[in-house]
Tab-separated table of C-alpha atoms in Angstrom:
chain	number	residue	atom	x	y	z
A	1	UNK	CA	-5.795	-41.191	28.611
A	2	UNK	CA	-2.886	-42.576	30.921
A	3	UNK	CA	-3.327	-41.571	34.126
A	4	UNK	CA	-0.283	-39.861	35.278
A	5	UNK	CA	-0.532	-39.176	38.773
A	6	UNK	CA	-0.567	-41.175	41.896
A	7	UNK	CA	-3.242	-42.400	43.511
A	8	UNK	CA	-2.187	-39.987	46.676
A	9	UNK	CA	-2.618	-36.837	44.227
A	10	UNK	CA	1.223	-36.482	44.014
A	11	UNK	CA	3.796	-36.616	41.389
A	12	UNK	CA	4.599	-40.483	40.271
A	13	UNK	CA	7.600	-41.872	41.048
A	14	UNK	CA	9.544	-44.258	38.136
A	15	UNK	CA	7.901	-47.117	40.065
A	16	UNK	CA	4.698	-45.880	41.340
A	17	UNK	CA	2.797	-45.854	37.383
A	18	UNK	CA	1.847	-48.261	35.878
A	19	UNK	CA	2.553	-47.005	31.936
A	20	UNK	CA	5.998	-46.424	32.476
A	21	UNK	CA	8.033	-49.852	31.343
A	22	UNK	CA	10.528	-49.741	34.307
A	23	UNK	CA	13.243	-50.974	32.829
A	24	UNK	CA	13.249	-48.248	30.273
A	25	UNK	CA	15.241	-45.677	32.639
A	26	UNK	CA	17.991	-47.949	32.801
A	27	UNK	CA	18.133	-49.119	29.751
A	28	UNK	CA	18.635	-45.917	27.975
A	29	UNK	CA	21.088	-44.984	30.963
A	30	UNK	CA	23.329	-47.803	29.306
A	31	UNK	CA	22.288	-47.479	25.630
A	32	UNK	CA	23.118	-43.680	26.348
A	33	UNK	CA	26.810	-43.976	27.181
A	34	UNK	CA	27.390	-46.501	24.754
A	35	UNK	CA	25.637	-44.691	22.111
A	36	UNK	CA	28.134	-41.351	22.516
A	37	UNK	CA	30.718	-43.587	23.848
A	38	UNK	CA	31.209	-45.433	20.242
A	39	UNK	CA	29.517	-43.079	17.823
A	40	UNK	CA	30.827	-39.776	18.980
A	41	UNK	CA	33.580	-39.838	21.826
A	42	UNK	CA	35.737	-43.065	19.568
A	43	UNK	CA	36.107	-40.509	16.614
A	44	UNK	CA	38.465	-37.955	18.560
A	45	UNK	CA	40.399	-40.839	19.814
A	46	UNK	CA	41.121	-42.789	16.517
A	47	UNK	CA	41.125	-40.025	14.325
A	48	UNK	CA	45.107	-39.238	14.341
A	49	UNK	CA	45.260	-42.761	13.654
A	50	UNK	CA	43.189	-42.718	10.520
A	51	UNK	CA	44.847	-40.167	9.134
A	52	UNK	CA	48.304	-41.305	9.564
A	53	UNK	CA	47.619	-45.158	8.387
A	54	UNK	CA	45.495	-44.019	5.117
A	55	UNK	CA	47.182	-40.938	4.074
A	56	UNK	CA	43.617	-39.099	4.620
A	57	UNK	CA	43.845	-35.721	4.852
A	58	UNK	CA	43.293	-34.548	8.890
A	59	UNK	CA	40.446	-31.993	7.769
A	60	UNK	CA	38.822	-34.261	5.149
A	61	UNK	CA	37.854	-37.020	8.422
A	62	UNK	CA	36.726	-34.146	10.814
A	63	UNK	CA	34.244	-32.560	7.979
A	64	UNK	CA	32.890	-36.203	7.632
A	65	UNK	CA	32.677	-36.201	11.254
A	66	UNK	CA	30.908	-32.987	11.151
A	67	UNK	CA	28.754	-33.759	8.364
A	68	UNK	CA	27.209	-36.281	10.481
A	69	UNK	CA	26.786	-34.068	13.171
A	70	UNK	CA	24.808	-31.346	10.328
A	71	UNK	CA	22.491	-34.907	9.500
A	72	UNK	CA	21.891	-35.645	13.024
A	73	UNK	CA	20.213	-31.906	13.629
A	74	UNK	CA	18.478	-32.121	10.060
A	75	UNK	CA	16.994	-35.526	10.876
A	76	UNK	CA	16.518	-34.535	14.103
A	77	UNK	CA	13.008	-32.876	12.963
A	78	UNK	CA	11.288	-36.075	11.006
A	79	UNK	CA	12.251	-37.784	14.046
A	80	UNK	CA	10.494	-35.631	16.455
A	81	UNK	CA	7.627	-36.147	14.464
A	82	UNK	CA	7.784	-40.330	14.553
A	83	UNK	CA	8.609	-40.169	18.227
A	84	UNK	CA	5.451	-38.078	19.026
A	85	UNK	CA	2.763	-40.755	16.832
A	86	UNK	CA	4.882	-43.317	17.735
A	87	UNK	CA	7.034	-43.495	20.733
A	88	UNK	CA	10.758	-44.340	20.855
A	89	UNK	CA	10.929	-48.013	20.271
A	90	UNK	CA	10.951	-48.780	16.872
A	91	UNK	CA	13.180	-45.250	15.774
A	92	UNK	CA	15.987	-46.115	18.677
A	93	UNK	CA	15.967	-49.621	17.463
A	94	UNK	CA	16.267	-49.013	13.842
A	95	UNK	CA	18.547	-46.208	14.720
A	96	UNK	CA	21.075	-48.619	16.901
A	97	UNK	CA	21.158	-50.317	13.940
A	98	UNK	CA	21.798	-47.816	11.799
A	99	UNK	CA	24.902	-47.117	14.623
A	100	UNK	CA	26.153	-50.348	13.430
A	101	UNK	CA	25.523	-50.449	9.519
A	102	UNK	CA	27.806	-47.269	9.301
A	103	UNK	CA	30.342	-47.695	11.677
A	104	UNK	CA	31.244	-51.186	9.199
A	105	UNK	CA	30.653	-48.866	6.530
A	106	UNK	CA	33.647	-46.498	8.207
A	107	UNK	CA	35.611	-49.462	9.259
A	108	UNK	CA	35.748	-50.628	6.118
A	109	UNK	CA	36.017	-47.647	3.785
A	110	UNK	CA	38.671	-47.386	1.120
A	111	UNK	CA	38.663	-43.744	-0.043
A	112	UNK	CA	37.472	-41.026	1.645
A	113	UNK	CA	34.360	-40.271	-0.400
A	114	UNK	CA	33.148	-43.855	1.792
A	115	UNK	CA	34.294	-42.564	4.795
A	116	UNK	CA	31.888	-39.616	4.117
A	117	UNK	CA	29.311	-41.447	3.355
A	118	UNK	CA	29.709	-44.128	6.592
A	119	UNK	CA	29.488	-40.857	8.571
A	120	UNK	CA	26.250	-39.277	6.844
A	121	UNK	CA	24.812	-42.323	7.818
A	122	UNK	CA	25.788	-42.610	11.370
A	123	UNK	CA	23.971	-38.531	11.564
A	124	UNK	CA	20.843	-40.348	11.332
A	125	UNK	CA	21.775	-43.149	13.825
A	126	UNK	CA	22.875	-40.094	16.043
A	127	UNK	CA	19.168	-38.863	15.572
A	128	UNK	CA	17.591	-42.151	16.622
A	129	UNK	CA	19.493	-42.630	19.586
A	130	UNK	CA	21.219	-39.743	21.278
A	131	UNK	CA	19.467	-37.626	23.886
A	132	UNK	CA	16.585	-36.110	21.900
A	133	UNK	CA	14.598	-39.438	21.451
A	134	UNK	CA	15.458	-40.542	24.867
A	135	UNK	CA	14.316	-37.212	26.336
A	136	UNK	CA	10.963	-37.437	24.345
A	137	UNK	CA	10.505	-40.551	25.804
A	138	UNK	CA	11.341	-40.068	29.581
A	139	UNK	CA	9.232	-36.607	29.226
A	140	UNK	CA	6.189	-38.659	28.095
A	141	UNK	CA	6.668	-41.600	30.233
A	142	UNK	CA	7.798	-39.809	33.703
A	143	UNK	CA	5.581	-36.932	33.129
A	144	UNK	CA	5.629	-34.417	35.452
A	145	UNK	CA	8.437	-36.289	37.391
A	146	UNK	CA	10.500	-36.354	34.075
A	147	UNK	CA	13.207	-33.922	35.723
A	148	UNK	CA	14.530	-36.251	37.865
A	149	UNK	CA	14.531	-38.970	35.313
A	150	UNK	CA	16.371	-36.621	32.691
A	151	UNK	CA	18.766	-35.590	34.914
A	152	UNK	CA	19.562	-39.343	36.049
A	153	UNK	CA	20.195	-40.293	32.378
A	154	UNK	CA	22.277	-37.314	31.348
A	155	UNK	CA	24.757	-38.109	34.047
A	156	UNK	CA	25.032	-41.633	33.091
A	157	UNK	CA	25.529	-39.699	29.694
A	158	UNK	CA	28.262	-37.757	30.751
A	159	UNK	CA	30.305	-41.264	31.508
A	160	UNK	CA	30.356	-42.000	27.847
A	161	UNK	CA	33.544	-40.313	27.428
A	162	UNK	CA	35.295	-41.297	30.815
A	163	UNK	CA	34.393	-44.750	29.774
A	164	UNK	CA	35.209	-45.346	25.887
A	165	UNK	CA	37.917	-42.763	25.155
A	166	UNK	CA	40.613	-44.882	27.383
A	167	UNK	CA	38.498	-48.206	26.372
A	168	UNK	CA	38.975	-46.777	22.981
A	169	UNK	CA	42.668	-45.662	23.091
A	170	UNK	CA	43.273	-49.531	24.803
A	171	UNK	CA	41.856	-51.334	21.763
A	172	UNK	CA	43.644	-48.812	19.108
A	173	UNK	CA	47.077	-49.675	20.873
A	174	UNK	CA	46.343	-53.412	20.087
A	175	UNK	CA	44.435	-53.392	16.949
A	176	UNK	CA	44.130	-51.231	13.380
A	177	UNK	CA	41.733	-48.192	13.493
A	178	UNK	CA	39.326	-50.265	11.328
A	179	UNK	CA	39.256	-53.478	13.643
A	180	UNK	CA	38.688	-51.135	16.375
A	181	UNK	CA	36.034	-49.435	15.009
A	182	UNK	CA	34.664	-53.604	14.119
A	183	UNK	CA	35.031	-54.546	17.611
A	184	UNK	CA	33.304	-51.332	18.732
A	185	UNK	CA	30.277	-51.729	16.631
A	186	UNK	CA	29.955	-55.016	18.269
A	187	UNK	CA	29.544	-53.818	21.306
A	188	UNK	CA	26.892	-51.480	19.994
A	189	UNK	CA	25.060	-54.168	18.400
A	190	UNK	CA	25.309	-56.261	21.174
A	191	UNK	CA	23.911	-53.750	23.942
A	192	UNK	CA	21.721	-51.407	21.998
A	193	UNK	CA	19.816	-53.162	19.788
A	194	UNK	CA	18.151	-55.479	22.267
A	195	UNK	CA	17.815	-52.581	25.059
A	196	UNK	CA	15.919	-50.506	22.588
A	197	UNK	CA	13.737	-53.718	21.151
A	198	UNK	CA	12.768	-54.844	24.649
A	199	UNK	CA	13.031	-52.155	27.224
A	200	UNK	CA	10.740	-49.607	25.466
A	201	UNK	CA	8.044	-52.192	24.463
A	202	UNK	CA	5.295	-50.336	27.121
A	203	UNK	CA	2.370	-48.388	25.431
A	204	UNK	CA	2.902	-44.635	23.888
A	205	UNK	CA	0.574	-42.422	26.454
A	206	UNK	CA	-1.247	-39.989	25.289
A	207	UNK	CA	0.302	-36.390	25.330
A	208	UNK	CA	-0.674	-34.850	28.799
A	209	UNK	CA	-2.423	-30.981	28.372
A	210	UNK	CA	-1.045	-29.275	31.447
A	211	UNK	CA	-3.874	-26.248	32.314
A	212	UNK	CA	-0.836	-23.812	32.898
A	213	UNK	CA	0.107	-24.393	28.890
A	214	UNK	CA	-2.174	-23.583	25.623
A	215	UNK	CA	-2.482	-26.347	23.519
A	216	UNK	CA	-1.035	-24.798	20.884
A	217	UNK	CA	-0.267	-26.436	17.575
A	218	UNK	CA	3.466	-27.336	16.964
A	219	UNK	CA	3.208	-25.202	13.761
A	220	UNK	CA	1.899	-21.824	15.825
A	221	UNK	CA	4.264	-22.891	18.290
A	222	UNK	CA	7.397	-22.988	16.108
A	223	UNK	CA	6.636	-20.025	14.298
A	224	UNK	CA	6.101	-17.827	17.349
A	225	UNK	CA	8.726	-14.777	18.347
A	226	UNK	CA	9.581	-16.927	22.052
A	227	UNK	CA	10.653	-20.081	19.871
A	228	UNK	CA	12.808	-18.278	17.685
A	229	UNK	CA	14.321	-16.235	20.439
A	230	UNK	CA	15.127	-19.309	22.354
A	231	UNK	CA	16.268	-20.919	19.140
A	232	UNK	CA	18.469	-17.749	18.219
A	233	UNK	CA	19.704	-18.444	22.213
A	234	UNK	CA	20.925	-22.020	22.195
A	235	UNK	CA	22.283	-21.468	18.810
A	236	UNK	CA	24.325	-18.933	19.452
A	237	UNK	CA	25.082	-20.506	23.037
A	238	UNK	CA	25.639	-23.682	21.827
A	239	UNK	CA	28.444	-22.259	19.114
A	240	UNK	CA	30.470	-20.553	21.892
A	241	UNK	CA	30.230	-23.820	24.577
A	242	UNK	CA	31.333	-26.102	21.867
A	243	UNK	CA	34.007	-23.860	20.362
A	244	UNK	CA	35.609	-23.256	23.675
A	245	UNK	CA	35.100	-27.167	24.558
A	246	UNK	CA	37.731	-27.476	21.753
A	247	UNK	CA	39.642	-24.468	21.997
A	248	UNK	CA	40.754	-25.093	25.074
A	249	UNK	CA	43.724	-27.039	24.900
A	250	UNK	CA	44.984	-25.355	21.847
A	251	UNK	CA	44.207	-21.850	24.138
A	252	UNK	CA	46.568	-23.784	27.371
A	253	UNK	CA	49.254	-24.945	24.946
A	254	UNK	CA	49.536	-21.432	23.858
A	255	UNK	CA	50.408	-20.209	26.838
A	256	UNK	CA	53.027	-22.543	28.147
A	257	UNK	CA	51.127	-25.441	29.666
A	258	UNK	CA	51.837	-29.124	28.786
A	259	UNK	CA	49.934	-31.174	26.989
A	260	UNK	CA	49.020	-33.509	29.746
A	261	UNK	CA	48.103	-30.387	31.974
A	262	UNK	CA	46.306	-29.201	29.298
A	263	UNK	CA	44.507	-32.165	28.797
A	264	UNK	CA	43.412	-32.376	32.547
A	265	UNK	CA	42.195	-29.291	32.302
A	266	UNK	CA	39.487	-30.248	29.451
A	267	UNK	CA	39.341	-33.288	31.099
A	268	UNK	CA	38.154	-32.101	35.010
A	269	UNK	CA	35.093	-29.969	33.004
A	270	UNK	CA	33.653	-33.934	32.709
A	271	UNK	CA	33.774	-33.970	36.475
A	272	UNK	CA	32.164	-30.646	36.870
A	273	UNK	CA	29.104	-31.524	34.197
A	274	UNK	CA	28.498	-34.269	36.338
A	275	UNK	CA	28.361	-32.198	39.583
A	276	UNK	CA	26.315	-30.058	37.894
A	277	UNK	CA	23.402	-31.981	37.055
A	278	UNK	CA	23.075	-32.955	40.451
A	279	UNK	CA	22.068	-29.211	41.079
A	280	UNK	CA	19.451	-28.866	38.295
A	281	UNK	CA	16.638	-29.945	39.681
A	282	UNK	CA	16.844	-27.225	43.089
A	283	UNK	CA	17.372	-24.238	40.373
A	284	UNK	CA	14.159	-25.718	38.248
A	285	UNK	CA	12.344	-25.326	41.560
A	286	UNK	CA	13.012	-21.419	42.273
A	287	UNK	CA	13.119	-19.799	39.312
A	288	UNK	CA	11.147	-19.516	36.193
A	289	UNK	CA	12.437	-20.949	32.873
A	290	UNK	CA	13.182	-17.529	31.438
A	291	UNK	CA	15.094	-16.354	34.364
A	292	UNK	CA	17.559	-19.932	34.424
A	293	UNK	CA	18.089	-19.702	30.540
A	294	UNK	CA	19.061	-15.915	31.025
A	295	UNK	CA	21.482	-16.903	34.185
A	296	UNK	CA	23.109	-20.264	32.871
A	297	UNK	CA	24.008	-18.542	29.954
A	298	UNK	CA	25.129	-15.158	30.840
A	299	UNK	CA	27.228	-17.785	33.194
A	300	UNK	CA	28.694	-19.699	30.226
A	301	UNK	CA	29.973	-16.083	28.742
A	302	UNK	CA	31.418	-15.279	32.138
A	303	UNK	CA	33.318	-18.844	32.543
A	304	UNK	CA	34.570	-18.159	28.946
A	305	UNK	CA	35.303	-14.542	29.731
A	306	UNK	CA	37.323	-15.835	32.494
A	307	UNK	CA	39.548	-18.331	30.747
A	308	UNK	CA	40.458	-15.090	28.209
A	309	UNK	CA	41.426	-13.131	31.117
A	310	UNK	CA	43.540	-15.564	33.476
A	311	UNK	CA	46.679	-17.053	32.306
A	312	UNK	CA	47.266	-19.069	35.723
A	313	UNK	CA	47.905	-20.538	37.980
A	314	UNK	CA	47.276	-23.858	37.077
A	315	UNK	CA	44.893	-24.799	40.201
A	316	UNK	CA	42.956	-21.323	38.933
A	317	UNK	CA	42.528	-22.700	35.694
A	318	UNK	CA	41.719	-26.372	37.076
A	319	UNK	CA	38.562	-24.578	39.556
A	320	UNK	CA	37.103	-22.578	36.231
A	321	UNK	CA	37.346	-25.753	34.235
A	322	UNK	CA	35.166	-27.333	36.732
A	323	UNK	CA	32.984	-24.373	36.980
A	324	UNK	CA	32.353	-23.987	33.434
A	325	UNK	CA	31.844	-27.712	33.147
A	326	UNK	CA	29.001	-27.326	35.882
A	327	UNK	CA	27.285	-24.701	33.398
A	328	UNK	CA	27.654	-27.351	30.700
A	329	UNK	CA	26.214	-30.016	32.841
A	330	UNK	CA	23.129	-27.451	33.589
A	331	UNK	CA	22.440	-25.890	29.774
A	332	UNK	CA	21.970	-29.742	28.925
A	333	UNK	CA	19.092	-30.226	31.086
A	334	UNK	CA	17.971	-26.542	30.596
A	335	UNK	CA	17.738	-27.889	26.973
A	336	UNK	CA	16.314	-30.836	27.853
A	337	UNK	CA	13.009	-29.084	29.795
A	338	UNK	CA	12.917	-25.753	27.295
A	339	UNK	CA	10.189	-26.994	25.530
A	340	UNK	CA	7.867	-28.657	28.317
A	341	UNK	CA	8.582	-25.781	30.936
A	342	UNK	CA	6.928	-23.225	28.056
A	343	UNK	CA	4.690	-25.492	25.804
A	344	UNK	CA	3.906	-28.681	28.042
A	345	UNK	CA	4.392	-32.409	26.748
A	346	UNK	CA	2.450	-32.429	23.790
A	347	UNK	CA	4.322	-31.549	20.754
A	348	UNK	CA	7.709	-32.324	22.408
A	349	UNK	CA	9.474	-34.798	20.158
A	350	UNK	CA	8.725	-32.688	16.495
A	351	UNK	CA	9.396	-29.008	18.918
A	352	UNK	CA	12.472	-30.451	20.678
A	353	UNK	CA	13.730	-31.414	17.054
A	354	UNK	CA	13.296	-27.832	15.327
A	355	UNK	CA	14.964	-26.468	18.358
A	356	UNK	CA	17.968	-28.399	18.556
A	357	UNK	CA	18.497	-28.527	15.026
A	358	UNK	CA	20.185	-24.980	14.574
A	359	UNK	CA	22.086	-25.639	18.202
A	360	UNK	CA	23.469	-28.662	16.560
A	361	UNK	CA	24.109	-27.722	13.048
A	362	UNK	CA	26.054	-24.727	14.815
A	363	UNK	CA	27.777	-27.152	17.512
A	364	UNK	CA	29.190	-29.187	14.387
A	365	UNK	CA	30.842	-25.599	12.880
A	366	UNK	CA	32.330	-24.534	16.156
A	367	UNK	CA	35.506	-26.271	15.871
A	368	UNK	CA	37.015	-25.033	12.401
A	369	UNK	CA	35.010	-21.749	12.814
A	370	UNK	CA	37.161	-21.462	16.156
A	371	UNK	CA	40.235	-22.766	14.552
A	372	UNK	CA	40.130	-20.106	11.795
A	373	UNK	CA	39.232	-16.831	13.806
A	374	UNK	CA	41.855	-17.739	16.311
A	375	UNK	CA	44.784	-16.644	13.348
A	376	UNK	CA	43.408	-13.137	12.320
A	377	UNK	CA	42.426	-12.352	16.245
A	378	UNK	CA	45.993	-13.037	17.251
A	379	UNK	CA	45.268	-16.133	19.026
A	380	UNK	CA	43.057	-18.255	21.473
A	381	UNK	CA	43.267	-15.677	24.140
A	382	UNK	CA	40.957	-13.040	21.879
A	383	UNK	CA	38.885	-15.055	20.502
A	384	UNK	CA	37.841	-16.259	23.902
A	385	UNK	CA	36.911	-13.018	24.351
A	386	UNK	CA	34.654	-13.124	21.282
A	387	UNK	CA	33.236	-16.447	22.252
A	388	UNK	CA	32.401	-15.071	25.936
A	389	UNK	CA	30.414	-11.741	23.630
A	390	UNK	CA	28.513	-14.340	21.030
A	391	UNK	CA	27.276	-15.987	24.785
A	392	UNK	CA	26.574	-12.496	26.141
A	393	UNK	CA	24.230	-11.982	22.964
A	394	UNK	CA	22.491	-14.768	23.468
A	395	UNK	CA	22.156	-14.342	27.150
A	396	UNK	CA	20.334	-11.019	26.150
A	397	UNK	CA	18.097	-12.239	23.919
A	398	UNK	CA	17.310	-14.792	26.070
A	399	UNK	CA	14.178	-12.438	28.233
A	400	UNK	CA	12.453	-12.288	24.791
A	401	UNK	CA	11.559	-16.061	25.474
A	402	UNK	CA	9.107	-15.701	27.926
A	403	UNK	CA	5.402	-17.324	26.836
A	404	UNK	CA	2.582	-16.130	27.408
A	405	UNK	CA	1.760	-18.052	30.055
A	406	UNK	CA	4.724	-17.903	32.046
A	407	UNK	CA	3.739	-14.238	32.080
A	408	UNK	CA	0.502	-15.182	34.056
A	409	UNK	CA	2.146	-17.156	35.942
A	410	UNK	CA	4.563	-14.463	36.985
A	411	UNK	CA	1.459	-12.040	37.425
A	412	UNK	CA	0.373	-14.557	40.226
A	413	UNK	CA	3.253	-14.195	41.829
């Protein structure tokens, strides 16, 4: 079995162990923002173009959109499973390549029934190379330093969008939607293929068994009430963070504010995701994983809560968009570490798949669930409220997720 500590007794460093390819951590840094940057962030952008060049209805592009999204989190299980025999290597490779294959497939589609297709396709490209296979592997590789190397790729994450929306919006104003979309999988081909193929080439260690967790079976563990509960959690968590991500500007226009204020608004919460992540790591240190699932979420209803409840002024609304974007920031890594804080290392990749895929499948409704209540409720303003009372929910159900042996653990306290 890989050795995973230094030779000091303390935690290893990226450089200090052997088994961990070192250029793997940067590597998926990059593939990471251009991964969201082309295959998720580039839709939004070019999507008003689409519509308007092929006739295409507006709603008939976002459900393909979606309908990738409701792959990704269905795939998202079988490729746990790979990742945890396997390692990442050969599913982010064949998944950047997948990237490719459908965004030609999009570029090039005549009818929308293509288009549809193009997009099912890139759900399982969004499988193979989005966060959950680059989480298994830093958690494996980096173990038990793998917070700091999480939290170091999610914020090169969170540039995807600050880097390909305007890189995006620069090529559209030059070129078709489907060039666009030609010259971006390019630059997918040309950066992820060969990161994946030859950055993540080192040898797949063998699960570590931390003492403090039972080595349960991914089964027992999947079936058991905490799992559920912190599935029921991020579902419901993840519904009201991504319908408010959207709502937003539709909730500021509403009210009276431009669309370029409303727009900086959404925009600033990027900022705030960032500055978030930074903290992470000190509120991972003092307190249990219970207790920051409970807080970070019952702080996600209250930053929703808030943006229900203040109209203005504009600098107010600027400070909670930064606020809520540093809860954001946080329930990403919180996500990240849910399984190895209660189940350890061992069954991550086929545990972190059943628990995101609900989250996902439910991030992926959001938007035209969050479109429709808004007309019977009377507007953005109340269904902000209801948003803010879904996150309350899951903020209470979130104590049920407590393992047994964070329970000792507290007892020892």
């Amino acid at each position: 079995m890989t050795d995973l500590r230094t030779r000091g007794g303390g935690a290893a460093t990226g450089t200090g162990d052997r088994s961990r390819p070192r250029a793997a951590l940067p590597a998926l840094c990059g593939t990471q923002i251009v991964s969201w940057g082309i295959v998720y962030y580039a839709f939004p952008v070019l999507n008003p173009q689409i519509t308007s060049a092929t006739g295409w209805p507006a709603g008939a592009t976002t459900a393909a959109f979606s309908l990738g999204l409701i792959v990704s989190a269905l795939a998202g299980i079988r490729v746990g499973r790979i990742l945890d025999r396997r390692g990442p290597r050969g599913v982010m490779t064949a998944g950047s390549v997948l990237g490719v294959v459908s965004l030609l497939i999009v570029a090039a589609a005549p009818n929308v029934p293509v288009f549809i297709a193009g997009w099912m396709l890139a759900g399982l490209a969004m499988a193979a190379t989005f966060y959950q296979p680059a989480f298994a592997a830093l958690t494996r590789w980096w173990a038990p330093d793998h917070v700091r190397a999480l939290t170091i790729v999610t914020l090169a994450g969170g540039l995807a969008s600050t880097v390909f929306a305007p890189l995006t919006a620069a090529l559209a104003d030059h070129l078709s939607w489907r060039h666009t979309y030609l010259v971006l999988a390019g630059i997918l081909a040309a950066v992820t293929i060969p990161a994946h193929a030859l950055a993540l080439r080192a040898p797949w260690p063998v699960a570590p068994v931390s003492p403090t967790h039972a080595a349960a079976g991914a089964a027992e563990v999947g079936r058991s009430r905490p799992f559920l509960l912190l599935a029921a959690a991020f579902t419901l968590s993840g519904f009201a963070m991504y319908a408010v991500v959207v709502a937003l500007v539709p909730l500021l226009l509403e009210r009276g504010y431009t669309t370029s204020q409303a727009a900086w608004a959404l925009g600033i919460g990027g900022a705030g995701q960032t500055l978030g992540r930074t903290l992470y790591a000190a509120l991972a240190r003092r307190t249990t994983a219970t207790t920051r699932t409970t807080i970070l979420i019952a702080l996600g209803a209250l930053t929703t809560a808030a943006f229900a409840a203040a109209p203005g002024p504009y600098a107010l609304l600027i400070a909670m968009s930064v606020v809520a974007g540093m809860v954001r920031g946080n329930l990403t890594l919180l996500k990240a570490t849910a399984i190895t804080d209660r189940w350890g290392a061992t069954h991550y990749g086929r545990l972190s798949g059943l628990l995101a895929a609900p989250a996902t499948t439910a991030a992926a409704l959001a938007p035209f669930a969050g479109a429709a209540l808004a007309v019977p409720l009377g507007g953005y303003g109340p269904l902000f409220f209801l948003l803010a009372t879904v996150s309350v929910a899951a903020a209470l159900i979130a104590p049920g997720t407590t393992t047994a042996a964070e329970r000792r653990g507290l007892l020892r306290l």
